[in-house]
Short mmCIF file of N, CA and C in Angstrom, two decimals:
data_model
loop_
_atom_site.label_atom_id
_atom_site.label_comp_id
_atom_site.label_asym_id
_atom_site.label_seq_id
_atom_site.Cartn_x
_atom_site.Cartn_y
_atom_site.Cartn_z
N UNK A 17 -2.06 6.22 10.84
CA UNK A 17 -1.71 5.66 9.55
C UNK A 17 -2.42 6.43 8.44
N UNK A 18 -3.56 6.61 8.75
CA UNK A 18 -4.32 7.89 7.73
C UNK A 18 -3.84 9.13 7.63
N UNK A 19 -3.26 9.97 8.42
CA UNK A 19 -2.49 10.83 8.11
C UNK A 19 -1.59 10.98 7.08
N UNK A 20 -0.32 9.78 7.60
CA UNK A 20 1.06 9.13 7.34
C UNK A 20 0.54 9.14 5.57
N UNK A 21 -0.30 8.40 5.74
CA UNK A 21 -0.71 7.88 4.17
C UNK A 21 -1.01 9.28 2.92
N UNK A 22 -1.54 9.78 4.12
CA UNK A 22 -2.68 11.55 3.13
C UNK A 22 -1.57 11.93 2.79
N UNK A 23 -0.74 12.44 3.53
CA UNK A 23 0.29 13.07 3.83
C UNK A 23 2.02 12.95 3.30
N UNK A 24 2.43 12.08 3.90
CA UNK A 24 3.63 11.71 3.35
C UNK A 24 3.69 10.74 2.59
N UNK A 25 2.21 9.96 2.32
CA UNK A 25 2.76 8.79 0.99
C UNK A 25 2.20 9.60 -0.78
N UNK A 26 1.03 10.52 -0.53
CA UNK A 26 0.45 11.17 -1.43
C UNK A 26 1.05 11.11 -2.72
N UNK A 27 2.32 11.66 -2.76
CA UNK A 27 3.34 12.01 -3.87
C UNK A 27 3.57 10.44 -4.46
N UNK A 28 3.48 9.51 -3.52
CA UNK A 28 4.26 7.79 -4.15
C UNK A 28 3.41 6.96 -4.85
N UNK A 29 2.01 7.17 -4.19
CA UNK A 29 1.01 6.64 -4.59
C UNK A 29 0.13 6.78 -5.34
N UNK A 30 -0.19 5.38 -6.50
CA UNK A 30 -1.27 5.88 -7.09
C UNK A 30 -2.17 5.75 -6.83
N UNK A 31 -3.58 6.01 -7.89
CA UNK A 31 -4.88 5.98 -6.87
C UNK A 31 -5.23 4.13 -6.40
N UNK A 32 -4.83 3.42 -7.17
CA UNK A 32 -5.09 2.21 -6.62
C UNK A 32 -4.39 2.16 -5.49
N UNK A 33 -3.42 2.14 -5.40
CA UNK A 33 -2.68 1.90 -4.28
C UNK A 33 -3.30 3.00 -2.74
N UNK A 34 -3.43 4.29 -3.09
CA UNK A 34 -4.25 5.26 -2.10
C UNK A 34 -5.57 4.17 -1.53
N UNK A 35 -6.09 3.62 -2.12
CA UNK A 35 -7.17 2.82 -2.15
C UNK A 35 -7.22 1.61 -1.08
N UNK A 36 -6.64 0.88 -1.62
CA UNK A 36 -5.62 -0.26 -0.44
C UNK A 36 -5.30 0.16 0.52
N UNK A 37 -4.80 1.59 1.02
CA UNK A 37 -4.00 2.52 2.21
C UNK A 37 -5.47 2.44 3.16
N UNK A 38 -6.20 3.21 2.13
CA UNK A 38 -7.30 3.53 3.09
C UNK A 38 -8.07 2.67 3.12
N UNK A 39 -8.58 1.87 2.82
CA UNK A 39 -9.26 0.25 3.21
C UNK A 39 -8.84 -0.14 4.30
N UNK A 40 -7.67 -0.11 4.78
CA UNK A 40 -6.76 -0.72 5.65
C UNK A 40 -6.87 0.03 6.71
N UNK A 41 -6.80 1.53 6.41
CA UNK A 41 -6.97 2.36 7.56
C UNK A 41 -8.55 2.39 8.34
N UNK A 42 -9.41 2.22 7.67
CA UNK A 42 -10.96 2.28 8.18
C UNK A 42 -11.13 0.98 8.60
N UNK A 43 -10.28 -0.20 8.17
CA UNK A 43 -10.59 -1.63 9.13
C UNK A 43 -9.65 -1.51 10.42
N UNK A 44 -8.68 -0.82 10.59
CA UNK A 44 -7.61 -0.58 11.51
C UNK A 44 -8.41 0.06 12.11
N UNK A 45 -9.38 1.04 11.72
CA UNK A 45 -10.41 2.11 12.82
C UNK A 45 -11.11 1.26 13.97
N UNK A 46 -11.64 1.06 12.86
CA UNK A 46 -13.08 0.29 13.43
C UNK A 46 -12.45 -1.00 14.07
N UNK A 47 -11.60 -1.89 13.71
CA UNK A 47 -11.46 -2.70 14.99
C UNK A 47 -10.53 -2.44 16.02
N UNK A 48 -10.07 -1.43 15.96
CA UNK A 48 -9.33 -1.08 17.18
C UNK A 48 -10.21 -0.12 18.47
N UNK A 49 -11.80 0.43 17.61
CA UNK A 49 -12.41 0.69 18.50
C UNK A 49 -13.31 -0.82 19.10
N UNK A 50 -13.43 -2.17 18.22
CA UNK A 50 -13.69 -3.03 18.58
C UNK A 50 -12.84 -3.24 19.88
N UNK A 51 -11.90 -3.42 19.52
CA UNK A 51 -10.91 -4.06 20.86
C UNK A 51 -11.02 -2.89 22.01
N UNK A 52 -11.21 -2.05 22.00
CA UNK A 52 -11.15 -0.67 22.75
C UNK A 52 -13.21 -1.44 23.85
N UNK A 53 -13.81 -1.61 23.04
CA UNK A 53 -14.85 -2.39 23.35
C UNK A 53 -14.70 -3.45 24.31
N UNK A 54 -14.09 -4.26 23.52
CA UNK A 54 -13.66 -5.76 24.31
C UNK A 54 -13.06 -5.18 25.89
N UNK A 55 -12.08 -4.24 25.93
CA UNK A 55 -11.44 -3.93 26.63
C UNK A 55 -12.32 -3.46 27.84
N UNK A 56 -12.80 -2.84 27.60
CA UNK A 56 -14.14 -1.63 28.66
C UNK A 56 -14.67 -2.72 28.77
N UNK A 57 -15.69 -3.33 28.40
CA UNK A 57 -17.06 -4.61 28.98
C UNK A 57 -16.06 -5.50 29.63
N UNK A 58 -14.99 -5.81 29.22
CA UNK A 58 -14.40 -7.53 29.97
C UNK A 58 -13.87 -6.91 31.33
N UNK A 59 -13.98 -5.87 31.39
CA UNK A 59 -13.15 -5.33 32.67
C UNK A 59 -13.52 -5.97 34.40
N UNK A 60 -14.83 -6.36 34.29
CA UNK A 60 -15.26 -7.14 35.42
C UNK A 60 -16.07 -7.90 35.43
N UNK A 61 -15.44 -8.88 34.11
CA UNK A 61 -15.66 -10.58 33.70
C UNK A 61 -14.52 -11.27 33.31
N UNK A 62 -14.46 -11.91 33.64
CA UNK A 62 -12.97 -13.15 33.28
C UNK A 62 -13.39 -14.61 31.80
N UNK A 63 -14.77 -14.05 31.49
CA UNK A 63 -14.78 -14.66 30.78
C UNK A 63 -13.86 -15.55 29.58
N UNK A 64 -12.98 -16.46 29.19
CA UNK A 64 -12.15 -16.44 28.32
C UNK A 64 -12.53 -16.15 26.58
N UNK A 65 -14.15 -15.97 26.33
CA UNK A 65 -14.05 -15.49 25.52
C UNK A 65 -13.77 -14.06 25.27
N UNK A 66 -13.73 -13.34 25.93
CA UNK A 66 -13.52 -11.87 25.92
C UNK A 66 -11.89 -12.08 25.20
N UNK A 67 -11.08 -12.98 26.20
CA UNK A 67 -9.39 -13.25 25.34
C UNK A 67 -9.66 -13.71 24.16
N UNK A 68 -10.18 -14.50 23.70
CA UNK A 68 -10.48 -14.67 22.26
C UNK A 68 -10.77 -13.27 20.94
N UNK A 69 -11.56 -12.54 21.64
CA UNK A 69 -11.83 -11.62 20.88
C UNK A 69 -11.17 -10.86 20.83
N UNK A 70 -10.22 -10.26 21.78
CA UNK A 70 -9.29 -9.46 21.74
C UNK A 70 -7.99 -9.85 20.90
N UNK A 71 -7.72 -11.54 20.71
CA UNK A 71 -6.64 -11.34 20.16
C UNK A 71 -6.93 -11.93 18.79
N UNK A 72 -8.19 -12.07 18.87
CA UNK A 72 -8.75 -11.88 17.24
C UNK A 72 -8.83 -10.46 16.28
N UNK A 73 -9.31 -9.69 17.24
CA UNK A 73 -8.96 -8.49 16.60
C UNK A 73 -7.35 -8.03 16.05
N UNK A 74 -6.92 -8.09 17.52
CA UNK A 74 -5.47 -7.57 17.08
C UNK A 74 -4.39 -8.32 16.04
N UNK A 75 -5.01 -9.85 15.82
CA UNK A 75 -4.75 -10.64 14.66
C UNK A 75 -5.14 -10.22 13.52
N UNK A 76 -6.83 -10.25 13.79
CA UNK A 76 -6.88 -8.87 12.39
C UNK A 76 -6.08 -8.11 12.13
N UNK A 77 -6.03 -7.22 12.97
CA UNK A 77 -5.14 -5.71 12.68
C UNK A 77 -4.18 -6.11 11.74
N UNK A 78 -3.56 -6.98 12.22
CA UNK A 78 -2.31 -7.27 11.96
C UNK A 78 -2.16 -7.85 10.61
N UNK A 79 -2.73 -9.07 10.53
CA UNK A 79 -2.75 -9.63 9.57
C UNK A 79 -3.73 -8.82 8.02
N UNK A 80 -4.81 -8.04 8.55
CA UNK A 80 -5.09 -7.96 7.13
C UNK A 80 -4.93 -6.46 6.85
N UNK A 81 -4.95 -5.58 7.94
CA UNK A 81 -4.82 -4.32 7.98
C UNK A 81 -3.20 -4.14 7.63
N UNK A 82 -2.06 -5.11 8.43
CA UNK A 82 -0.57 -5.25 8.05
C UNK A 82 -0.35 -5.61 6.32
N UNK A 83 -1.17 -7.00 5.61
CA UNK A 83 -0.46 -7.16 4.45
C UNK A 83 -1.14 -6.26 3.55
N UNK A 84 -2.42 -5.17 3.82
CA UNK A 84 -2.87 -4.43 2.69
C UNK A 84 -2.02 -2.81 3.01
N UNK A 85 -1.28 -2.66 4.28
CA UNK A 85 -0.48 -1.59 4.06
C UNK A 85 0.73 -2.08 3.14
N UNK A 86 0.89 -3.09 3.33
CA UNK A 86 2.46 -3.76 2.67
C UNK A 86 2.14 -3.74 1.49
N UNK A 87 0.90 -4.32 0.83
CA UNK A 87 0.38 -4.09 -0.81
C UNK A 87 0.86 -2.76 -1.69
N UNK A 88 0.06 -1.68 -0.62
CA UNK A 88 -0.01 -0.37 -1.09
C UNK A 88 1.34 -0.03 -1.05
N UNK A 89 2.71 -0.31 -0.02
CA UNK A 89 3.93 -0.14 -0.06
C UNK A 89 4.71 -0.39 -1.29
N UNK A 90 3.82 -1.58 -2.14
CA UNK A 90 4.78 -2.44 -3.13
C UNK A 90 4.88 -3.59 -2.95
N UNK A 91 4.99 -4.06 -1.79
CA UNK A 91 4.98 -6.09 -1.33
C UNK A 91 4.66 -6.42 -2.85
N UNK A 92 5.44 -7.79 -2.77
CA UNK A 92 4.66 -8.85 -3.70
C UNK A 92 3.14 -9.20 -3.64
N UNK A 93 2.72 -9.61 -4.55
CA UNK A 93 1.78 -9.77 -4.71
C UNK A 93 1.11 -11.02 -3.84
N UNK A 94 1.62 -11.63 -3.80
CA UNK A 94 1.61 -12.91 -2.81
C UNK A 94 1.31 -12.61 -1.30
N UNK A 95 1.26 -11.91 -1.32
CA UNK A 95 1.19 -11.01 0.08
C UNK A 95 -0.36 -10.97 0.40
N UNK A 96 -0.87 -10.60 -0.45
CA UNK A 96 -2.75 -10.49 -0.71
C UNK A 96 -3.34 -12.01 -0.05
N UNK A 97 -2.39 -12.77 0.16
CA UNK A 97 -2.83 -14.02 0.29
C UNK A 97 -2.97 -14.12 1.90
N UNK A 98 -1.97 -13.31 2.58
CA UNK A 98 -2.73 -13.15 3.97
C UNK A 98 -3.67 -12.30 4.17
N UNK A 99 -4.59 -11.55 3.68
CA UNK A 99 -5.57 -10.90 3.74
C UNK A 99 -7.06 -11.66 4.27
N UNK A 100 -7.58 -12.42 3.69
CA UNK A 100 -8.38 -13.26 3.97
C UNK A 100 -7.94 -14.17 5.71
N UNK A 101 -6.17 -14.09 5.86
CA UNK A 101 -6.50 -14.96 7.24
C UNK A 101 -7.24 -13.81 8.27
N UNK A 102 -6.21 -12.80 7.84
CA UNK A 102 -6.69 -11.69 8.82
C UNK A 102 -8.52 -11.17 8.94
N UNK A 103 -9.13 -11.01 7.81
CA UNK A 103 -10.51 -11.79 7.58
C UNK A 103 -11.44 -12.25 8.58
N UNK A 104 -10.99 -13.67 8.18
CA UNK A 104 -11.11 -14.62 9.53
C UNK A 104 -11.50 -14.09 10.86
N UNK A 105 -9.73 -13.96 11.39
CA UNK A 105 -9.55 -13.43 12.46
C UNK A 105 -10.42 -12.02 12.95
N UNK A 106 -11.02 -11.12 12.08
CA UNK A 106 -12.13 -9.86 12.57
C UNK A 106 -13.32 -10.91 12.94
N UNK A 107 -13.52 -11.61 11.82
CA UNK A 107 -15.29 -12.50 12.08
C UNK A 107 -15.14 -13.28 13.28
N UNK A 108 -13.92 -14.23 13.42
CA UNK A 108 -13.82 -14.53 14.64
C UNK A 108 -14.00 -13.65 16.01
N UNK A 109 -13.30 -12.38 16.18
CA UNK A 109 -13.23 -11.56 17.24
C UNK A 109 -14.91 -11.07 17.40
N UNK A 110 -16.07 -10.65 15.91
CA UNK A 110 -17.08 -10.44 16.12
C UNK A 110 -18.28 -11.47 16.91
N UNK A 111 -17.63 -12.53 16.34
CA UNK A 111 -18.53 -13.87 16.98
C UNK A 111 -18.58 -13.98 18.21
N UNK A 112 -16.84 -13.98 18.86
CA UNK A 112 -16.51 -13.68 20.23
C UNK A 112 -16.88 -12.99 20.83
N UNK A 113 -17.14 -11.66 20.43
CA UNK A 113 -17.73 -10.53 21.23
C UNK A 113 -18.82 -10.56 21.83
N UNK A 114 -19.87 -11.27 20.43
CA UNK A 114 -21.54 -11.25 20.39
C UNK A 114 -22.10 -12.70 21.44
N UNK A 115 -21.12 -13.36 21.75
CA UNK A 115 -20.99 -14.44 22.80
C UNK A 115 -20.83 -13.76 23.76
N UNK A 116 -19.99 -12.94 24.29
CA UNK A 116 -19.20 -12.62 25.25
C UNK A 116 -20.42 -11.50 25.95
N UNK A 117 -21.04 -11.05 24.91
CA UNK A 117 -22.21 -10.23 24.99
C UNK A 117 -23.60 -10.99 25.79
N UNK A 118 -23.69 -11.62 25.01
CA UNK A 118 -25.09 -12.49 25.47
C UNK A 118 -24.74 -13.17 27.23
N UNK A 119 -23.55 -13.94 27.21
CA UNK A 119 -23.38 -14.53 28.31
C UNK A 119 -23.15 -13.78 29.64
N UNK A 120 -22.71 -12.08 29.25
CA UNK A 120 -22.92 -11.52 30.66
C UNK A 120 -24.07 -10.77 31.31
N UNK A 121 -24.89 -10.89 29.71
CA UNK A 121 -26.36 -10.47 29.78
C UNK A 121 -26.49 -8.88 30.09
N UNK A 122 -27.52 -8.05 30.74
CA UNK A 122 -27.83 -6.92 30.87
C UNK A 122 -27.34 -6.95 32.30
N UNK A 123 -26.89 -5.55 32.34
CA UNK A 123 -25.91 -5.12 33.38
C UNK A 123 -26.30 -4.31 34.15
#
């Protein structure tokens, strides 16, 4: 999406909007190496918080990393209003993790 954005949106966008692109892209980074995380450690624990965190993240992704690409696209403005669920949903997946962490202890 950082490419896509450098690259083929450059010419459409202004700098606010470039701004929003890449906000979106460095929370899309970083929690997809979160979930990339979740993924590797839960591999031989069944814990159900490990499912929590994983689809907290990818709720993130979705939700706040999805309506701030849609911002920068043009979306209505109203749109900003799912940002904060998606929010949520990262702090949730971090909480989950740092549980999910403690309870399988040192390895």
């Amino acid at each position: 999406m950082g490419a896509f954005g450098a690259h083929a949106l450059r010419e459409q966008f202004d700098a606010s909007s470039m701004q929003v692109w890449h906000t979106a892209v460095e929370y899309q980074f970083w929690h997809v190496l979160a979930l990339f995380a979740v993924v590797v450690l839960a591999r031989d624990c069944v814990l159900p918080v490990w499912r929590i965190a994983a689809l907290s993240f990818i709720a993130g992704i979705i939700l706040f990393c999805g309506s701030l690409y849609a911002l920068a696209l043009g979306a209505p403005a109203v749109t900003g209003m799912i940002t904060p669920l998606g929010g949520l949903c990262f702090i949730v997946g971090w909480v989950a993790l740092a549980v999910a962490i403690v309870r399988i202890g040192p390895r």
